[in-house]
Steps between C-alpha positions, in 0.01 A plus 500: 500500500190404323367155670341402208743547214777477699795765513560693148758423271798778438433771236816354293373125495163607388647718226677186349205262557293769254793461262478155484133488483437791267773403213465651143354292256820607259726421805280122533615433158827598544554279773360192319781560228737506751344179587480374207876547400603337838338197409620494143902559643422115536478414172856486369591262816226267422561522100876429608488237731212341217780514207768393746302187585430396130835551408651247780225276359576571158895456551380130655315403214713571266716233642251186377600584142884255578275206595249545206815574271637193689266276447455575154863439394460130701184469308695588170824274546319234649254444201755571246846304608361205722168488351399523863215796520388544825117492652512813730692784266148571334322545806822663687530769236114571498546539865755678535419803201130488656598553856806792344207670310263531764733600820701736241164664378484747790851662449459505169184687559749748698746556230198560298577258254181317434345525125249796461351684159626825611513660162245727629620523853805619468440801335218584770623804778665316855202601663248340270733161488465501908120566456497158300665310673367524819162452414623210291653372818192546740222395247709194317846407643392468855133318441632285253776334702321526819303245354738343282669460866146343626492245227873420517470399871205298435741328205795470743296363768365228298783418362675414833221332614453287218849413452444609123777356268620638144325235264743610175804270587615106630626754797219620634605789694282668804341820351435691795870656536460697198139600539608662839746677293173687370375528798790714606564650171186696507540589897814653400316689193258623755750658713653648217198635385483733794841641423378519115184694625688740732733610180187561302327691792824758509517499175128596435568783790851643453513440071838296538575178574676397843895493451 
């Protein structure tokens, strides 16, 4: 036994121990792929669970357009048969299409339906498409409504505080219900953006678009 190093190790451990220590650099690279790919196996569950979420949020707004049609057809018979117009359908359907608009925008945004000029994108290769959008994503989308998201707290806030009250009608109506319907517009835009920039990452890798 050596008092000073204390007893040696087995022929067999120290064999793998140089294995471990001396790797390849070709075999270091390899393993990082295989890295890699595990951690990339995660992207269809988070782009999934992403679109399932805006489309349970889409499916609920979509229910605000029977009061806004509801409230217009009151407006409509009210004003024209009993000459009895009413002091809240103006506000009400302002409301009610701004708040639809904003909490809709994010699935929308996953169905891909928002208006872009792609008469030049569309003809680009899957890869190249990918490549644009997610470095339109990182350098734009996410800045611009992380601070849209800044200023629209600061608005909310205010708002709340202030007791702030719609000035263009006799009714008056508190404003800051449907400015917190920005609020959470853009946090759901947000969180679809990550599900928006995952697609465009595997499509700028793999050349196709996730199915």
């Amino acid at each position: 036994m050596n008092l000073k190093y204390g007893p040696p190790l087995p022929q067999n451990l120290l064999k793998r121990v140089d294995k471990l220590v001396h790797i390849p650099l070709s075999q270091a690279a390899e393993n990082h792929s295989i890295l890699h790919s595990g951690l990339t196996r995660c992207q269809p569950i988070i782009i999934t669970n992403i679109d399932k979420f805006s489309l349970f949020t889409g499916k609920i707004v979509s229910w605000i357009i029977i009061p806004l049609f509801l409230c217009m057809v009151y407006e409509v018979i009210a004003r024209k048969f009993f000459l009895a117009p009413t002091m809240w359908a103006y506000d009400m359907s302002r409301f009610l299409y701004g708040g639809m608009f904003m909490l809709g925008a994010a699935y929308a945004l996953s169905r891909g339906v928002h208006i872009r000029a792609d008469f030049l994108y569309r003809n680009f290769k899957v890869k190249n498409q990918g490549l644009i959008d997610f470095w339109l994503y990182i350098l734009f989308y996410f800045p611009g409504l992380t601070f849209f998201l800044y200023m629209t707290t600061i608005f909310v806030t205010e708002s709340i505080q202030r007791g702030e009250k719609g000035m263009d009608t006799a009714w008056m109506p508190y404003l800051w219900p449907v400015k917190s319907c920005l609020w959470f517009g853009i946090v759901f835009l947000l969180i679809q953006g990550i599900s928006e920039l995952l697609k465009s990452y595997y499509a700028m890798r793999k050349g196709k678009w996730p199915g």
